[in-house]
C-alpha positions as a Python dict, from the first residue, in 0.01 Angstrom:
ca = {
    (1, 'X'): (0, 0, 0),
    (2, 'X'): (93, 365, -24),
    (3, 'X'): (202, 578, 264),
    (4, 'X'): (-100, 751, 415),
    (5, 'X'): (81, 1085, 437),
    (6, 'X'): (131, 1118, 62),
    (7, 'X'): (-44, 1433, -57),
    (8, 'X'): (-157, 1561, -392),
    (9, 'X'): (135, 1729, -568),
    (10, 'X'): (204, 2027, -789),
    (11, 'X'): (513, 2012, -1010),
    (12, 'X'): (653, 2339, -1138),
    (13, 'X'): (907, 2415, -1411),
    (14, 'X'): (958, 2712, -1637),
    (15, 'X'): (770, 2610, -1952),
    (16, 'X'): (551, 2328, -1816),
    (17, 'X'): (616, 2139, -2139),
    (18, 'X'): (825, 1840, -2030),
    (19, 'X'): (962, 1776, -1680),
    (20, 'X'): (669, 1901, -1473),
    (21, 'X'): (418, 1732, -1705),
    (22, 'X'): (604, 1400, -1680),
    (23, 'X'): (639, 1437, -1303),
    (24, 'X'): (266, 1496, -1256),
    (25, 'X'): (176, 1194, -1468),
    (26, 'X'): (425, 980, -1275),
    (27, 'X'): (298, 1105, -938),
    (28, 'X'): (-62, 1020, -1027),
    (29, 'X'): (54, 674, -1140),
    (30, 'X'): (304, 591, -864),
    (31, 'X'): (153, 775, -567),
    (32, 'X'): (-207, 718, -673),
    (33, 'X'): (-283, 1076, -567),
    (34, 'X'): (-392, 1374, -774),
    (35, 'X'): (-114, 1574, -934),
    (36, 'X'): (-97, 1886, -1143),
    (37, 'X'): (177, 2085, -1307),
    (38, 'X'): (234, 2446, -1400),
    (39, 'X'): (496, 2675, -1549),
    (40, 'X'): (628, 3016, -1454),
    (41, 'X'): (643, 3094, -1829),
    (42, 'X'): (430, 2829, -2001),
    (43, 'X'): (508, 2708, -2350),
    (44, 'X'): (254, 2687, -2633),
    (45, 'X'): (221, 2309, -2600),
    (46, 'X'): (356, 2004, -2427),
    (47, 'X'): (675, 1895, -2603),
    (48, 'X'): (598, 1608, -2847),
    (49, 'X'): (903, 1418, -2723),
    (50, 'X'): (771, 1441, -2365),
    (51, 'X'): (443, 1290, -2486),
    (52, 'X'): (641, 1013, -2660),
    (53, 'X'): (858, 949, -2350),
    (54, 'X'): (544, 932, -2136),
    (55, 'X'): (396, 678, -2377),
    (56, 'X'): (712, 465, -2351),
    (57, 'X'): (672, 476, -1972),
    (58, 'X'): (307, 367, -1996),
    (59, 'X'): (167, 715, -1926),
    (60, 'X'): (-67, 927, -2132),
    (61, 'X'): (2, 1298, -2179),
    (62, 'X'): (-243, 1332, -2467),
    (63, 'X'): (-453, 1638, -2403),
    (64, 'X'): (-213, 1779, -2144),
    (65, 'X'): (-152, 2150, -2191),
    (66, 'X'): (94, 2392, -2032),
    (67, 'X'): (-66, 2596, -1756),
    (68, 'X'): (46, 2916, -1591),
    (69, 'X'): (127, 2894, -1224),
    (70, 'X'): (-156, 3050, -1028),
    (71, 'X'): (-267, 3034, -667),
    (72, 'X'): (-100, 2746, -487),
    (73, 'X'): (-315, 2536, -257),
    (74, 'X'): (-155, 2500, 86),
    (75, 'X'): (-250, 2134, 104),
    (76, 'X'): (-42, 2023, -192),
    (77, 'X'): (321, 1922, -201),
    (78, 'X'): (499, 2167, -431),
    (79, 'X'): (803, 2039, -619),
    (80, 'X'): (1009, 2258, -850),
    (81, 'X'): (1179, 2040, -1112),
    (82, 'X'): (1393, 2302, -1280),
    (83, 'X'): (1650, 2540, -1139),
    (84, 'X'): (1509, 2848, -1311),
    (85, 'X'): (1163, 2805, -1162),
    (86, 'X'): (1322, 2738, -823),
    (87, 'X'): (1523, 3060, -849),
    (88, 'X'): (1220, 3261, -961),
    (89, 'X'): (994, 3131, -685),
    (90, 'X'): (1252, 3121, -407),
    (91, 'X'): (1263, 2891, -108),
    (92, 'X'): (940, 2802, 67),
    (93, 'X'): (901, 2590, 376),
    (94, 'X'): (783, 2242, 283),
    (95, 'X'): (855, 2275, -88),
    (96, 'X'): (1094, 2038, -259),
    (97, 'X'): (1339, 2121, -534),
    (98, 'X'): (1464, 1856, -775),
    (99, 'X'): (1725, 1974, -1021),
    (100, 'X'): (1628, 1759, -1319),
    (101, 'X'): (1824, 1829, -1640),
    (102, 'X'): (1605, 1976, -1915),
    (103, 'X'): (1562, 1709, -2185),
    (104, 'X'): (1447, 1970, -2437),
    (105, 'X'): (1799, 2116, -2454),
    (106, 'X'): (1947, 1780, -2557),
    (107, 'X'): (1641, 1692, -2762),
    (108, 'X'): (1711, 1319, -2783),
    (109, 'X'): (1467, 1047, -2684),
    (110, 'X'): (1734, 924, -2442),
    (111, 'X'): (1736, 1260, -2262),
    (112, 'X'): (1358, 1248, -2216),
    (113, 'X'): (1377, 886, -2097),
    (114, 'X'): (1650, 988, -1850),
    (115, 'X'): (1422, 1260, -1711),
    (116, 'X'): (1143, 1003, -1671),
    (117, 'X'): (1383, 765, -1496),
    (118, 'X'): (1510, 1032, -1255),
    (119, 'X'): (1158, 1154, -1174),
    (120, 'X'): (1041, 796, -1123),
    (121, 'X'): (1326, 731, -881),
    (122, 'X'): (1261, 1049, -682),
    (123, 'X'): (885, 995, -664),
    (124, 'X'): (932, 630, -566),
    (125, 'X'): (1161, 736, -282),
    (126, 'X'): (893, 974, -152),
    (127, 'X'): (586, 755, -182),
    (128, 'X'): (714, 407, -112),
    (129, 'X'): (621, 293, 237),
    (130, 'X'): (917, 304, 471),
    (131, 'X'): (1063, -45, 512),
}
C-alpha cells in the first residue's frame, strides 16, 4: 500500500512542457494521488518528445496542456523540477526542489527517458512505504 501521508502534488518548471508534465503523470501513477503541473512561463504546448517518452513509460500525456502557475493550494506538495523556476519562486518551507536536467535542450529520446527515470526514482523514494 501507499504511505497515508502522501499528498496531492504540484510540479513546477519554467515552460511546463516536459519535466513538470512528466512528473505529474508519474505522481498520479506511482503515488495514486492527484497531481498537477504548471509553469512560470508556459510554452505553447507540451513537447511532443515528452508525450512520446510518457507513452514509452506507460503514461498518457495526450490532451495535457501547459498551464500558468496561479494560486497554490496549501495542502499540496509543491516540487520545482527546474533550477530556473526554483530561483524565480525562491525557497518556501515544505517545498521540494529537484534539479532535473532539461531534456528539451538535448532533444534526444534518451534525454527524455533519462528525465522520466530520474523523476520515477525520486517519486518512488517519496511515496514508497518506509521499510
